Amino acid sequence: MRKIILVMMMWLIWTSSAGAATIESAYYHDNKNWIYPIVHVANAEAERKISYKIQENMDGFVKGLTYDAQYHKRNVLESSMNYEVACNETGGTVILSIIATNSRYYEGAAHPMSYKRAWNFNTSTGNRIGINYLTDVGEGVPVQQIIDRLSAKLKEKAAREGIKLFDDALPLKKLPDDFYWDENLHVHFIFQQYEIVPYVYGFIDVDID
């Protein structure tokens, strides 16, 4: 009996962790302001796909800084890359959601400009999980229904937190490009700086529950 219980416990530990990612931080080009995640998963091909996307983001960011400096003569006073893990959940589909924040501050600019990019991966395959996972291609929820729910939640958030939306922010015409799952498997959408509010409010993150 004791052996059976021990085997069951080991099986539960394995199934609860199988597919979940292990993540460590590293400095890109040894720059301590440029921090990125190194993701490890059980499937080597899945890990390669995830790593490729992260690498693509970093390379694009640094190339953009170089291009602006060379061709637009804009000196960069400060720049940073960072990330957070929003979801690393095991289940029928193991979802890893990473939010990457890139920021740059040009000489003569009034303030830095930053962008948040959300990536959702199936850690079993390494494939990106897009909006079709939520819509009629996946879970059967029409896009317009998500837009309507997001509009309602955004309006509630603005009223609750005293956020001044641009006059033409509502009703929403389309979904933002970036969304993610949090640790409770709630879906969030991210509005970038200046997208629906003045700069002072920063990014607007809306949990549509």
CSV table of C-alpha atoms in Angstrom, one decimal:
chain,number,residue,atom,x,y,z
A,1,MET,CA,0.0,0.0,0.0
A,2,ARG,CA,2.8,2.4,0.9
A,3,LYS,CA,4.4,1.8,-2.5
A,4,ILE,CA,1.2,2.5,-4.3
A,5,ILE,CA,0.7,5.7,-2.4
A,6,LEU,CA,4.3,6.7,-3.2
A,7,VAL,CA,3.8,6.0,-6.9
A,8,MET,CA,0.6,8.0,-6.9
A,9,MET,CA,2.3,10.9,-5.2
A,10,MET,CA,5.1,10.9,-7.7
A,11,TRP,CA,2.7,10.7,-10.6
A,12,LEU,CA,0.8,13.7,-9.3
A,13,ILE,CA,4.0,15.7,-8.9
A,14,TRP,CA,5.0,14.8,-12.5
A,15,THR,CA,1.6,15.7,-14.0
A,16,SER,CA,1.4,19.0,-12.2
A,17,SER,CA,4.7,20.1,-13.5
A,18,ALA,CA,4.8,18.4,-16.9
A,19,GLY,CA,4.7,21.0,-19.6
A,20,ALA,CA,5.2,24.0,-17.3
A,21,ALA,CA,8.2,26.2,-18.2
A,22,THR,CA,11.3,26.9,-16.1
A,23,ILE,CA,12.5,30.5,-16.6
A,24,GLU,CA,15.6,32.4,-15.8
A,25,SER,CA,16.7,35.9,-16.4
A,26,ALA,CA,19.8,37.0,-18.5
A,27,TYR,CA,21.4,40.2,-19.7
A,28,TYR,CA,21.3,40.8,-23.5
A,29,HIS,CA,24.8,41.7,-24.7
A,30,ASP,CA,25.8,42.0,-21.0
A,31,ASN,CA,23.7,45.1,-20.7
A,32,LYS,CA,22.1,45.1,-17.3
A,33,ASN,CA,19.3,47.4,-18.5
A,34,TRP,CA,18.4,44.8,-21.1
A,35,ILE,CA,16.9,41.8,-19.3
A,36,TYR,CA,15.2,38.9,-21.1
A,37,PRO,CA,13.9,35.5,-20.2
A,38,ILE,CA,15.5,32.1,-21.0
A,39,VAL,CA,12.7,29.6,-21.2
A,40,HIS,CA,13.2,25.9,-20.6
A,41,VAL,CA,10.6,23.3,-21.5
A,42,ALA,CA,10.6,19.5,-21.8
A,43,ASN,CA,10.3,19.5,-25.6
A,44,ALA,CA,13.5,20.7,-27.3
A,45,GLU,CA,11.7,21.9,-30.5
A,46,ALA,CA,9.1,23.8,-28.4
A,47,GLU,CA,11.9,25.5,-26.5
A,48,ARG,CA,13.6,26.5,-29.8
A,49,LYS,CA,10.4,28.1,-31.1
A,50,ILE,CA,9.8,30.1,-27.9
A,51,SER,CA,13.5,31.2,-27.7
A,52,TYR,CA,13.3,32.3,-31.4
A,53,LYS,CA,10.4,34.6,-30.7
A,54,ILE,CA,12.1,36.2,-27.6
A,55,GLN,CA,15.3,36.6,-29.6
A,56,GLU,CA,13.4,38.2,-32.5
A,57,ASN,CA,12.0,40.8,-30.1
A,58,MET,CA,15.3,41.7,-28.6
A,59,ASP,CA,17.1,41.9,-32.0
A,60,GLY,CA,14.3,44.1,-33.4
A,61,PHE,CA,14.5,46.5,-30.4
A,62,VAL,CA,18.3,46.9,-30.6
A,63,LYS,CA,18.2,47.3,-34.4
A,64,GLY,CA,15.6,50.0,-34.0
A,65,LEU,CA,17.8,51.9,-31.6
A,66,THR,CA,20.7,51.6,-34.0
A,67,TYR,CA,18.6,52.7,-37.0
A,68,ASP,CA,17.3,55.8,-35.2
A,69,ALA,CA,20.8,56.8,-34.2
A,70,GLN,CA,22.3,56.4,-37.6
A,71,TYR,CA,19.5,57.6,-40.0
A,72,HIS,CA,17.4,59.9,-37.8
A,73,LYS,CA,20.3,61.3,-35.8
A,74,ARG,CA,18.4,60.7,-32.5
A,75,ASN,CA,20.7,60.0,-29.6
A,76,VAL,CA,19.3,57.5,-27.1
A,77,LEU,CA,19.7,58.7,-23.5
A,78,GLU,CA,18.3,55.6,-21.9
A,79,SER,CA,16.9,52.2,-23.1
A,80,SER,CA,15.6,49.2,-21.3
A,81,MET,CA,14.1,45.7,-21.8
A,82,ASN,CA,12.4,43.8,-19.1
A,83,TYR,CA,9.7,41.1,-18.8
A,84,GLU,CA,7.3,39.5,-16.4
A,85,VAL,CA,5.7,36.1,-16.4
A,86,ALA,CA,1.9,36.5,-16.2
A,87,CYS,CA,0.9,32.8,-16.5
A,88,ASN,CA,2.8,29.5,-16.4
A,89,GLU,CA,-0.2,27.2,-15.9
A,90,THR,CA,-0.4,23.4,-16.4
A,91,GLY,CA,-3.5,21.8,-17.7
A,92,GLY,CA,-5.0,20.5,-20.9
A,93,THR,CA,-3.1,23.2,-22.7
A,94,VAL,CA,-0.1,24.6,-20.9
A,95,ILE,CA,-0.2,28.3,-21.3
A,96,LEU,CA,2.9,30.4,-20.8
A,97,SER,CA,2.2,34.2,-21.0
A,98,ILE,CA,5.2,36.6,-21.0
A,99,ILE,CA,4.9,40.3,-21.1
A,100,ALA,CA,7.9,42.1,-22.5
A,101,THR,CA,8.4,45.9,-21.9
A,102,ASN,CA,10.8,47.8,-24.2
A,103,SER,CA,11.5,51.5,-23.4
A,104,ARG,CA,13.6,54.1,-25.1
A,105,TYR,CA,14.3,57.8,-24.2
A,106,TYR,CA,15.6,60.0,-27.0
A,107,GLU,CA,17.5,63.2,-26.5
A,108,GLY,CA,15.2,66.1,-26.7
A,109,ALA,CA,12.1,64.0,-26.1
A,110,ALA,CA,9.6,65.1,-23.4
A,111,HIS,CA,9.5,61.5,-21.9
A,112,PRO,CA,10.5,57.9,-22.7
A,113,MET,CA,8.4,55.8,-25.0
A,114,SER,CA,7.6,52.3,-24.0
A,115,TYR,CA,5.8,49.3,-25.5
A,116,LYS,CA,4.4,46.2,-23.9
A,117,ARG,CA,4.2,43.0,-25.9
A,118,ALA,CA,2.4,39.9,-24.7
A,119,TRP,CA,3.3,36.5,-26.0
A,120,ASN,CA,1.3,33.4,-25.2
A,121,PHE,CA,2.8,30.0,-25.9
A,122,ASN,CA,1.7,26.4,-25.7
A,123,THR,CA,4.7,25.0,-23.9
A,124,SER,CA,4.0,21.5,-25.2
A,125,THR,CA,4.5,22.6,-28.8
A,126,GLY,CA,6.1,26.0,-28.6
A,127,ASN,CA,3.3,27.4,-30.8
A,128,ARG,CA,2.0,30.9,-30.2
A,129,ILE,CA,-1.6,31.1,-28.9
A,130,GLY,CA,-3.4,33.8,-30.7
A,131,ILE,CA,-6.8,35.4,-30.5
A,132,ASN,CA,-8.4,32.5,-32.4
A,133,TYR,CA,-8.0,30.4,-29.2
A,134,LEU,CA,-10.7,32.6,-27.7
A,135,THR,CA,-12.9,33.1,-30.8
A,136,ASP,CA,-15.0,31.0,-33.0
A,137,VAL,CA,-11.9,29.2,-34.4
A,138,GLY,CA,-11.1,28.0,-30.8
A,139,GLU,CA,-13.4,28.4,-27.9
A,140,GLY,CA,-16.5,29.5,-29.8
A,141,VAL,CA,-16.7,33.2,-28.7
A,142,PRO,CA,-17.3,35.6,-31.5
A,143,VAL,CA,-14.8,38.5,-31.8
A,144,GLN,CA,-17.5,41.1,-31.5
A,145,GLN,CA,-18.6,39.6,-28.2
A,146,ILE,CA,-15.1,39.9,-26.9
A,147,ILE,CA,-14.9,43.5,-28.1
A,148,ASP,CA,-18.2,44.3,-26.4
A,149,ARG,CA,-17.1,42.8,-23.1
A,150,LEU,CA,-13.7,44.6,-23.3
A,151,SER,CA,-15.5,47.9,-23.9
A,152,ALA,CA,-17.7,47.4,-20.9
A,153,LYS,CA,-14.8,46.4,-18.7
A,154,LEU,CA,-12.7,49.4,-19.9
A,155,LYS,CA,-15.6,51.8,-19.2
A,156,GLU,CA,-15.9,50.3,-15.6
A,157,LYS,CA,-12.2,50.6,-15.0
A,158,ALA,CA,-12.0,54.2,-16.2
A,159,ALA,CA,-14.9,55.2,-13.9
A,160,ARG,CA,-13.5,53.3,-11.0
A,161,GLU,CA,-9.9,54.6,-11.3
A,162,GLY,CA,-10.7,58.1,-12.6
A,163,ILE,CA,-9.0,57.5,-16.0
A,164,LYS,CA,-9.8,60.0,-18.7
A,165,LEU,CA,-10.3,58.2,-22.0
A,166,PHE,CA,-9.9,59.9,-25.3
A,167,ASP,CA,-13.3,61.0,-26.7
A,168,ASP,CA,-13.2,58.5,-29.5
A,169,ALA,CA,-11.9,55.6,-27.4
A,170,LEU,CA,-15.3,54.0,-27.0
A,171,PRO,CA,-16.9,52.1,-28.5
A,172,LEU,CA,-13.9,50.0,-29.4
A,173,LYS,CA,-13.5,49.4,-33.1
A,174,LYS,CA,-11.2,46.4,-32.7
A,175,LEU,CA,-9.3,44.4,-30.2
A,176,PRO,CA,-5.8,45.5,-29.1
A,177,ASP,CA,-2.9,43.5,-30.5
A,178,ASP,CA,-1.6,42.3,-27.2
A,179,PHE,CA,-3.4,40.1,-24.7
A,180,TYR,CA,-2.4,37.5,-22.1
A,181,TRP,CA,-3.6,35.1,-19.4
A,182,ASP,CA,-2.8,35.8,-15.7
A,183,GLU,CA,-2.1,33.3,-13.0
A,184,ASN,CA,-5.9,32.9,-12.4
A,185,LEU,CA,-6.4,32.3,-16.2
A,186,HIS,CA,-8.2,35.6,-16.6
A,187,VAL,CA,-7.7,37.2,-20.0
A,188,HIS,CA,-6.2,40.7,-20.1
A,189,PHE,CA,-5.9,43.1,-23.0
A,190,ILE,CA,-3.2,45.7,-23.1
A,191,PHE,CA,-3.6,49.2,-24.6
A,192,GLN,CA,-0.4,51.0,-25.4
A,193,GLN,CA,0.6,54.5,-24.4
A,194,TYR,CA,-1.5,57.1,-26.2
A,195,GLU,CA,-3.7,54.4,-27.7
A,196,ILE,CA,-6.9,55.4,-25.7
A,197,VAL,CA,-5.6,57.7,-23.0
A,198,PRO,CA,-3.1,60.6,-22.5
A,199,TYR,CA,0.5,59.6,-21.8
A,200,VAL,CA,0.2,60.3,-18.0
A,201,TYR,CA,-2.0,57.2,-17.6
A,202,GLY,CA,0.6,54.9,-19.1
A,203,PHE,CA,-0.5,51.5,-20.2
A,204,ILE,CA,-4.1,50.4,-19.7
A,205,ASP,CA,-4.5,46.7,-18.7
A,206,VAL,CA,-8.0,45.5,-18.7
A,207,ASP,CA,-9.0,42.2,-17.1
A,208,ILE,CA,-12.1,40.8,-18.9
A,209,ASP,CA,-12.4,38.0,-16.4
